[in-house]
Structure formats: C-alpha cells, structure tokens
Short mmCIF file of C-alpha atoms and ligand atoms in Angstrom, two decimals:
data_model
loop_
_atom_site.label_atom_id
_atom_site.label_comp_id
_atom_site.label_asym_id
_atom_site.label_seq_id
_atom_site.Cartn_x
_atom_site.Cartn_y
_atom_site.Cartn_z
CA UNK A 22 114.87 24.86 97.47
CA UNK A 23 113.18 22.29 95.80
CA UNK A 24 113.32 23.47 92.24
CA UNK A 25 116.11 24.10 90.29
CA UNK A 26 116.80 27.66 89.00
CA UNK A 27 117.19 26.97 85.79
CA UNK A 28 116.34 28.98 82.33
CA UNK A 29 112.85 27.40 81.86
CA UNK A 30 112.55 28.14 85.76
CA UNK A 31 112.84 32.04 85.40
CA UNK A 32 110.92 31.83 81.77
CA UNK A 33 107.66 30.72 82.93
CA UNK A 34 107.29 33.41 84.88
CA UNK A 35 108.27 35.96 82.45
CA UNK A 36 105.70 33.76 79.84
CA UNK A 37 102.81 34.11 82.30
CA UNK A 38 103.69 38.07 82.93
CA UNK A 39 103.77 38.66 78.82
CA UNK A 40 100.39 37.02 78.30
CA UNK A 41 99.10 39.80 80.86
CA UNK A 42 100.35 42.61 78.77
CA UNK A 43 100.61 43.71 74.90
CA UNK A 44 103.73 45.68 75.31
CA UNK A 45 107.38 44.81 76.51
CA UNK A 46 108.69 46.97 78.93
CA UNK A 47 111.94 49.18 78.65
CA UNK A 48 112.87 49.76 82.48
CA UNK A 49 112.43 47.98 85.91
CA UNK A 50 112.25 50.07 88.97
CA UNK A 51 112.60 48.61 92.07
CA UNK A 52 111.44 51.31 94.80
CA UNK A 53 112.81 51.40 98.33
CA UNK A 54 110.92 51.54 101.49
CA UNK A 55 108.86 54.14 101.69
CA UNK A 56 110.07 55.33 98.39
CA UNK A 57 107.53 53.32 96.63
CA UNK A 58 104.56 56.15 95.64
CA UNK A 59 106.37 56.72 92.67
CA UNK A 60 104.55 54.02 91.44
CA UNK A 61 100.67 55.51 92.12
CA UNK A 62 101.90 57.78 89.05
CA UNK A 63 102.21 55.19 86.32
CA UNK A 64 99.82 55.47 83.67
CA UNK A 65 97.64 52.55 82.17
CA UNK A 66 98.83 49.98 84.48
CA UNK A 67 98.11 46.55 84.51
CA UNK A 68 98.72 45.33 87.98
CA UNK A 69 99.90 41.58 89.29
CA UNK A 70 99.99 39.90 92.57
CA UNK A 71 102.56 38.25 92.46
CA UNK A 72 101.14 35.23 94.00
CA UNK A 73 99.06 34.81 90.76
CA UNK A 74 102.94 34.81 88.51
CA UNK A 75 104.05 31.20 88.72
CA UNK A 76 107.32 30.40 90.52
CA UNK A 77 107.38 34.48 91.59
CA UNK A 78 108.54 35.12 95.12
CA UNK A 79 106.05 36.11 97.77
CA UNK A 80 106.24 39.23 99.99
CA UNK A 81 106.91 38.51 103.61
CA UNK A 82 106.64 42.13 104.98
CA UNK A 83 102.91 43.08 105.44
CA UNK A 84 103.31 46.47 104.45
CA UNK A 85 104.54 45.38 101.27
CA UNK A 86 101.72 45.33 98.49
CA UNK A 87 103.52 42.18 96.31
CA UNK A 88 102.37 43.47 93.13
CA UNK A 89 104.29 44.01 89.77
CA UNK A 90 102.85 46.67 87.83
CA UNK A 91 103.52 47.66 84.36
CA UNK A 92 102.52 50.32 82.03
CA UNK A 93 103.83 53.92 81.31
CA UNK A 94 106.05 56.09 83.38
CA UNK A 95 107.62 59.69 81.56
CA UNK A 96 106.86 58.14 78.39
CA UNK A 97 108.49 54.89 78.52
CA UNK A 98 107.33 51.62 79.20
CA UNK A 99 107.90 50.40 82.93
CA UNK A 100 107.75 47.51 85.20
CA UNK A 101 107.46 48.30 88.73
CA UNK A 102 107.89 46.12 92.04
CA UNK A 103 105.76 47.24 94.60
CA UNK A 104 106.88 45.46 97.54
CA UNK A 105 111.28 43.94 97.15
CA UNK A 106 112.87 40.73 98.48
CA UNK A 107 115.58 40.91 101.32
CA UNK A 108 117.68 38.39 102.39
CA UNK A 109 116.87 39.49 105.96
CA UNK A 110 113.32 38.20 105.31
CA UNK A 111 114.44 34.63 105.05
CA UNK A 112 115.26 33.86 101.34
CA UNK A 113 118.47 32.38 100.39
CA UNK A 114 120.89 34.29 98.33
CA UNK A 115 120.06 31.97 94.89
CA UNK A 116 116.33 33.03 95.51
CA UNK A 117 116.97 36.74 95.17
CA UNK A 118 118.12 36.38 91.45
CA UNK A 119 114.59 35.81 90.39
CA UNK A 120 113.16 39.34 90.17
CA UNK A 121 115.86 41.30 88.11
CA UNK A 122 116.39 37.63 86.10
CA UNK A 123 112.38 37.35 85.01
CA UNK A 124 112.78 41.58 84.15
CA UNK A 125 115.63 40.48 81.41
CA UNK A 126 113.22 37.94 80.06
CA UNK A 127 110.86 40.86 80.26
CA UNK A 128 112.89 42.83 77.32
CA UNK A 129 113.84 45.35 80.38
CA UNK A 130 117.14 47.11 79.21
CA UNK A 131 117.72 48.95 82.41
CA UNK A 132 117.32 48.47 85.82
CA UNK A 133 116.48 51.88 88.52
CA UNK A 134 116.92 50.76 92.21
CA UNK A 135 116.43 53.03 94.68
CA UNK A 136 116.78 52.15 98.48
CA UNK A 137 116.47 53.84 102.00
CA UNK A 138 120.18 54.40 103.44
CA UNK A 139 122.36 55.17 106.74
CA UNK A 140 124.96 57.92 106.14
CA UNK A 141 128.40 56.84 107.18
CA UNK A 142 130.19 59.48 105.11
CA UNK A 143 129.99 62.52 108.40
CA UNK A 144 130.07 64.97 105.25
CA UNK A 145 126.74 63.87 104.48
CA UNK A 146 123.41 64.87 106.14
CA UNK A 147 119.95 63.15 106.25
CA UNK A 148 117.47 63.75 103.05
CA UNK A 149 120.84 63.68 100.51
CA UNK A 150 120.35 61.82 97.54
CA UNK A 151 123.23 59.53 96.91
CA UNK A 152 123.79 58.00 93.57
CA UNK A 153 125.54 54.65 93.72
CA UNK A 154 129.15 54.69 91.79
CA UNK A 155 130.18 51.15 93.42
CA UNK A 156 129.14 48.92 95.96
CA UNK A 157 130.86 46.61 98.90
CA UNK A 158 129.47 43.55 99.98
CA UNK A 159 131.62 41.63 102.33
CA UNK A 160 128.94 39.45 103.77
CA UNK A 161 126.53 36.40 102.73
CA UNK A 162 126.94 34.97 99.34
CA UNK A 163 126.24 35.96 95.28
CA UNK A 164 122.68 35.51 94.30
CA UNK A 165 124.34 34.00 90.65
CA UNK A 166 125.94 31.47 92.60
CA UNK A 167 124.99 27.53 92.13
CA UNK A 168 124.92 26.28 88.49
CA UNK A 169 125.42 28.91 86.00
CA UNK A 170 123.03 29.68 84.40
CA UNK A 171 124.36 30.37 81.15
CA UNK A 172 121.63 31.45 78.78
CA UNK A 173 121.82 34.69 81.33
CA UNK A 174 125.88 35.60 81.21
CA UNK A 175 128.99 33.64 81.94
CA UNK A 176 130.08 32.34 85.06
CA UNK A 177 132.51 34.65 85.86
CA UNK A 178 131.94 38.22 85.07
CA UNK A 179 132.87 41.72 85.29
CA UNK A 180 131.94 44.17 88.23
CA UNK A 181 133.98 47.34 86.89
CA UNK A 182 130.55 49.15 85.46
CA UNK A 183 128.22 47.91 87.17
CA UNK A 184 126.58 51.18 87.86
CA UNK A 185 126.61 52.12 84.07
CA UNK A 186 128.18 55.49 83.95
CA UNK A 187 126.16 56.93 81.68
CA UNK A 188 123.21 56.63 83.71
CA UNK A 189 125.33 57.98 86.35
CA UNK A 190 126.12 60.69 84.06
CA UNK A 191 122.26 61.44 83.61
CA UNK A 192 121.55 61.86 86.98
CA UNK A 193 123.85 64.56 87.88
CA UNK A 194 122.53 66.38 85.24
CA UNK A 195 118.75 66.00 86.09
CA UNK A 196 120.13 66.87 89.94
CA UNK A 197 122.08 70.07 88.52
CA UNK A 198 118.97 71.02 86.58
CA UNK A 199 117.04 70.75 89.54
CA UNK A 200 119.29 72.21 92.21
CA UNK A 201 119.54 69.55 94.05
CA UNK A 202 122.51 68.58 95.59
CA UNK A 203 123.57 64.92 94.70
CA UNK A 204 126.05 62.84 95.99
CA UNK A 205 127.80 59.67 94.74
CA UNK A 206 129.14 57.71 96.63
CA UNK A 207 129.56 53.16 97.70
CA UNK A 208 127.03 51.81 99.21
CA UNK A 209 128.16 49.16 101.68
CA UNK A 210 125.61 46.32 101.59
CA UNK A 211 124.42 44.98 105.26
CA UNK A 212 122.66 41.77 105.36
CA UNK A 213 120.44 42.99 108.55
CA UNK A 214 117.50 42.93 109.61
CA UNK A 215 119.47 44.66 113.13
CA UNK A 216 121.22 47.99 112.19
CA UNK A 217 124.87 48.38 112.38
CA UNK A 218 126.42 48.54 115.81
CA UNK A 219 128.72 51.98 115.93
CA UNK A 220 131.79 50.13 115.66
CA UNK A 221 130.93 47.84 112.69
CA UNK A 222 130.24 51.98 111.19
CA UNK A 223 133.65 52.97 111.96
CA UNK A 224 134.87 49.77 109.87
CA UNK A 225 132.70 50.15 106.92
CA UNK A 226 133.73 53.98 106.93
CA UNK A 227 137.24 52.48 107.03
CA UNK A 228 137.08 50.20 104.15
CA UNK A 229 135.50 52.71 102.08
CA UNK A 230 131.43 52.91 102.32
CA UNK A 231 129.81 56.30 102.40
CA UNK A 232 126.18 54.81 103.06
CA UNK A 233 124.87 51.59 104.38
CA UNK A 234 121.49 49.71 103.84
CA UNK A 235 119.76 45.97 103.35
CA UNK A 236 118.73 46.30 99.57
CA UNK A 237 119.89 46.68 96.15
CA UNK A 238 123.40 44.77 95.93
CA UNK A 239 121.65 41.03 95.05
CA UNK A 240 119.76 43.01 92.01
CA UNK A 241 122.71 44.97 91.19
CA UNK A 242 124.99 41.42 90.99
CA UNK A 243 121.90 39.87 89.16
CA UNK A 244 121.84 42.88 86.66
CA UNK A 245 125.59 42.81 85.79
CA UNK A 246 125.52 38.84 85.50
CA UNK A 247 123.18 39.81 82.49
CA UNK A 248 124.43 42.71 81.20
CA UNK A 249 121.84 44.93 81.84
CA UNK A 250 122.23 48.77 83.02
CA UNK A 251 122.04 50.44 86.73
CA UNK A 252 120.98 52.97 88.14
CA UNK A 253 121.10 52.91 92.25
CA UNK A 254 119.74 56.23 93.95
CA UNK A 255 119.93 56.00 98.18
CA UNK A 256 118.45 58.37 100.29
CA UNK A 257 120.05 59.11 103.26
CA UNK A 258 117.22 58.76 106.15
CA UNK A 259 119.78 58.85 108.72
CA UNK A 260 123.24 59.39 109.99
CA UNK A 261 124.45 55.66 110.68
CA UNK A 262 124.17 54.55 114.21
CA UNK A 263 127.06 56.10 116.22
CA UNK A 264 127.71 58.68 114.21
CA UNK A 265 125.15 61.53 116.30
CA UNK A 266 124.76 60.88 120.33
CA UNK A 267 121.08 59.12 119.53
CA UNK A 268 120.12 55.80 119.12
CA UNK A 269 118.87 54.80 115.53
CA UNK A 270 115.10 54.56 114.68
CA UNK A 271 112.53 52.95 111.93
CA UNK A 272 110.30 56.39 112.70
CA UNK A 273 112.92 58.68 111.80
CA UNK A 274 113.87 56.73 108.41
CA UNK A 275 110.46 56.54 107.78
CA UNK A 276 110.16 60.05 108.47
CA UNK A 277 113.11 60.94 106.07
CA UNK A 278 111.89 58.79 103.23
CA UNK A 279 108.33 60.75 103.60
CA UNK A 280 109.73 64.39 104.27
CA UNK A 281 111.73 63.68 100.66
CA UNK A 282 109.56 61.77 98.98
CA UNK A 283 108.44 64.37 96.69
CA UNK A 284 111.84 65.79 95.64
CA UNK A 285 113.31 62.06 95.07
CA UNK A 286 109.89 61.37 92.70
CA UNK A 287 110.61 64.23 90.56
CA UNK A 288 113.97 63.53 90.39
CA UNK A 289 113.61 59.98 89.21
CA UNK A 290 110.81 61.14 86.85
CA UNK A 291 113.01 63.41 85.07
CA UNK A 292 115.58 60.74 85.17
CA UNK A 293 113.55 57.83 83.49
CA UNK A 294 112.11 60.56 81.02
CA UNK A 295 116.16 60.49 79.62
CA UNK A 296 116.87 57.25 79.71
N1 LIG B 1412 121.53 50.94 108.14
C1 LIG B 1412 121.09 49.94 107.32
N2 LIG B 1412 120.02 50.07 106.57
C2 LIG B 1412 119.36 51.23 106.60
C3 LIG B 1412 119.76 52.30 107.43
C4 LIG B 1412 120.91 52.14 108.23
O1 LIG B 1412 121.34 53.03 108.99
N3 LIG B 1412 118.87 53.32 107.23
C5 LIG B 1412 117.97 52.88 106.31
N4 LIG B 1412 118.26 51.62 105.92
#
C-alpha cells in the first residue's frame, strides 16, 4: 500500500471519471457474478476501463470486463461496475473502500448490490431472490479501517439501517407486483475463495445467516460509513454445501445465476425505475 487513502486519493479518480461525462449519476449498481447483463441494457453509455481511471483498482478475474459504465437505466442516471473487487482476489480490506467511496464523490445517492448466494436457510430453494435486511461478518477486517477519513463520515458509525428500509420496502412491492416470491433475509459474509465446509454451514445457520457468499459486505460498510442508501438483492444459486447429499459446484451457480437471469433483470429494472 504505498499511497495513502486519503480524500484527494479517492477524488482524483472521481475528477478524471466527471471529465468523461456531462451528467452526475443518481445510482451505483454493482452486479454479481453472472448477474452482470443487466448492464448490456443501459442506454447512452459512456464506458471506462478502469485501468484508464487513475488510482482505480484493476480486475484480477479474467472473466471480469473492468469497465465502469455510466449512462441511463429506467430513466435514471446510473453508474455500473462491470467486473467487482473481492478480498479473495488479493486486495486488502482498506483497498475495497475505493469503489463505493469514488461513487459518493460521483453524486451517487444510492447504492444496488446484487450478489450470487448459498442458501443456508433449508426453507429456501435455489433461484429465490433474497433481499438483504442485515448482514454478519465475523471474519477479516472493515474496509473504513486505518485513518478516518473524515470528509466521508465519522469514525465510528451506525450499522442499524444499513439496508435502508425503504428501499427494502420497494422491493417487496415490485416482487408482489410481479409474483415473485421474495425473501429477506442476513447474508453471512465469507471471505473465500473455498466454499464453506458443511460444518462451518451449520454454525453460520446457528448464529443467524440465511445465505452465504464472498461479495457485498465491504461496499455495504463503505456505503453506511457515508451515509448513502442500500439495496442488497442475493440470488440463491445453491443450497450451501452440506445442506443436499452433493458436493457444491461453480457450474451449477453459474447455471442458477443464468436460468434466473431474466426474472432478477426485470425485477431490478422495475426496482431502479422507483427509486
Ligand atoms: N458460498 C459462498 N459463496 C457463494 C455460494 C456459496 O455457497 N454460492 C454462490 N456464492
């Protein structure tokens, strides 16, 4: 870590991705493995590599396209990761402030995350739609932590809402209008890359977690720290390991994500369209 994270740090990028576009946006979506076509939909986008936004983090996972794009979405002004930042890839904690942190500098109000999940609640069953009311995350450290940065929120600071209600509130209603049948549940945040062993399942379903996955929490702590709104959506790609007599794949989470890709895009359409 050789520079510090400091306002001017998180500024020039924001700078550099303002003098690219003549509008500020509204919302940030960060889109979840195989989650991420929502993004082909945005209108009059103005796409950056993120290699070319100075100080910006740089994808790791080949798949991953590293671009930012921005431009309309439901009628309202987005900014859209293609390609997110894991711990498990090698970055520390501090590092995965940056995304959500150059967003607030952005203008962006509210923050949608949306991530691929395990199921650990057994009343749950692969292709739900989970909306996040409250997280867990037992292990690794806080992305705000080092020197506070203070132009961004104090350094101690409140966890209660962190998945604004209202935009809780919102969902259910697009879900209900839709038919679909949403859950809401805590996510349980595992640092990963290896899956959960069946017995670390049976403690998370213990200490309260419904699903489990390697996303979302950092941006979620990095949101709050600046008071900005959340919205977490998890899709359930799988039963958590142990929970059906069958080991735990990438294909079938991959298969998930693509079998309900559709419903999840119109969902969060509708969604952002009310927010
Ligand atoms: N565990 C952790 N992360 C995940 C899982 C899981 O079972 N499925 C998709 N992401």
């Amino acid at each position: 870590m050789a520079k510090s994270f400091n306002y001017e740090f998180y500024k020039e990028s924001a700078d550099f991705i303002l003098s690219k576009v003549d509008f500020k946006p509204q919302i940030a979506l960060i889109l979840g493995s195989c989650l991420g076509s929502l993004s082909e939909e945005i209108e009059n986008k103005i796409i950056i590599k993120y290699e070319d936004i100075p100080n910006f983090l740089v994808s790791t996972v080949d798949s991953h396209a590293g671009e930012l794009i921005l431009g309309e979405l439901a009628g309202k002004k987005v900014v859209c990761m293609s390609g997110r930042f894991h711990f498990y890839e090698g970055y520390d904690f501090e590092q995965l402030a940056q995304p959500i942190r150059v967003f607030k500098l952005l203008g962006v109000e509210t923050v949608v995350l949306t991530n691929a999940a395990g199921a650990v609640n057994v009343s749950y069953r692969t292709g739900d739609i989970m909306i996040i009311k409250d997280h867990i995350k037992l292990m690794g450290a806080s992305p705000v932590r080092g020197p506070n940065v203070a132009e961004f929120g104090p350094r101690f600071f409140d966890m209660s809402d962190a998945y604004t209600e209202e935009l809780r509130e919102i969902a259910k209603n697009v879900a209900a209008e839709q038919e679909l049948n949403i859950r809401e549940g805590v996510y349980f945040y595992w640092s990963g890359p290896q899956f959960e062993t069946p017995a670390e399942i049976r403690a998370i379903r213990i200490l309260g977690g419904d699903a489990v996955g390697m996303s979302t929490v950092t941006e979620a702590i990095t949101a709050a720290h600046c008071e900005m709104k959340v919205l977490g959506l998890s899709l359930m790609t799988n039963m958590a390991a142990g929970v059906l007599d069958q080991p735990l794949t990438t294909d079938e989470v991959d298969e998930t994500a693509q079998k309900s890709a559709d419903s999840f895009k119109k969902l969060l359409r509708d969604i952002i369209a009310r927010i």
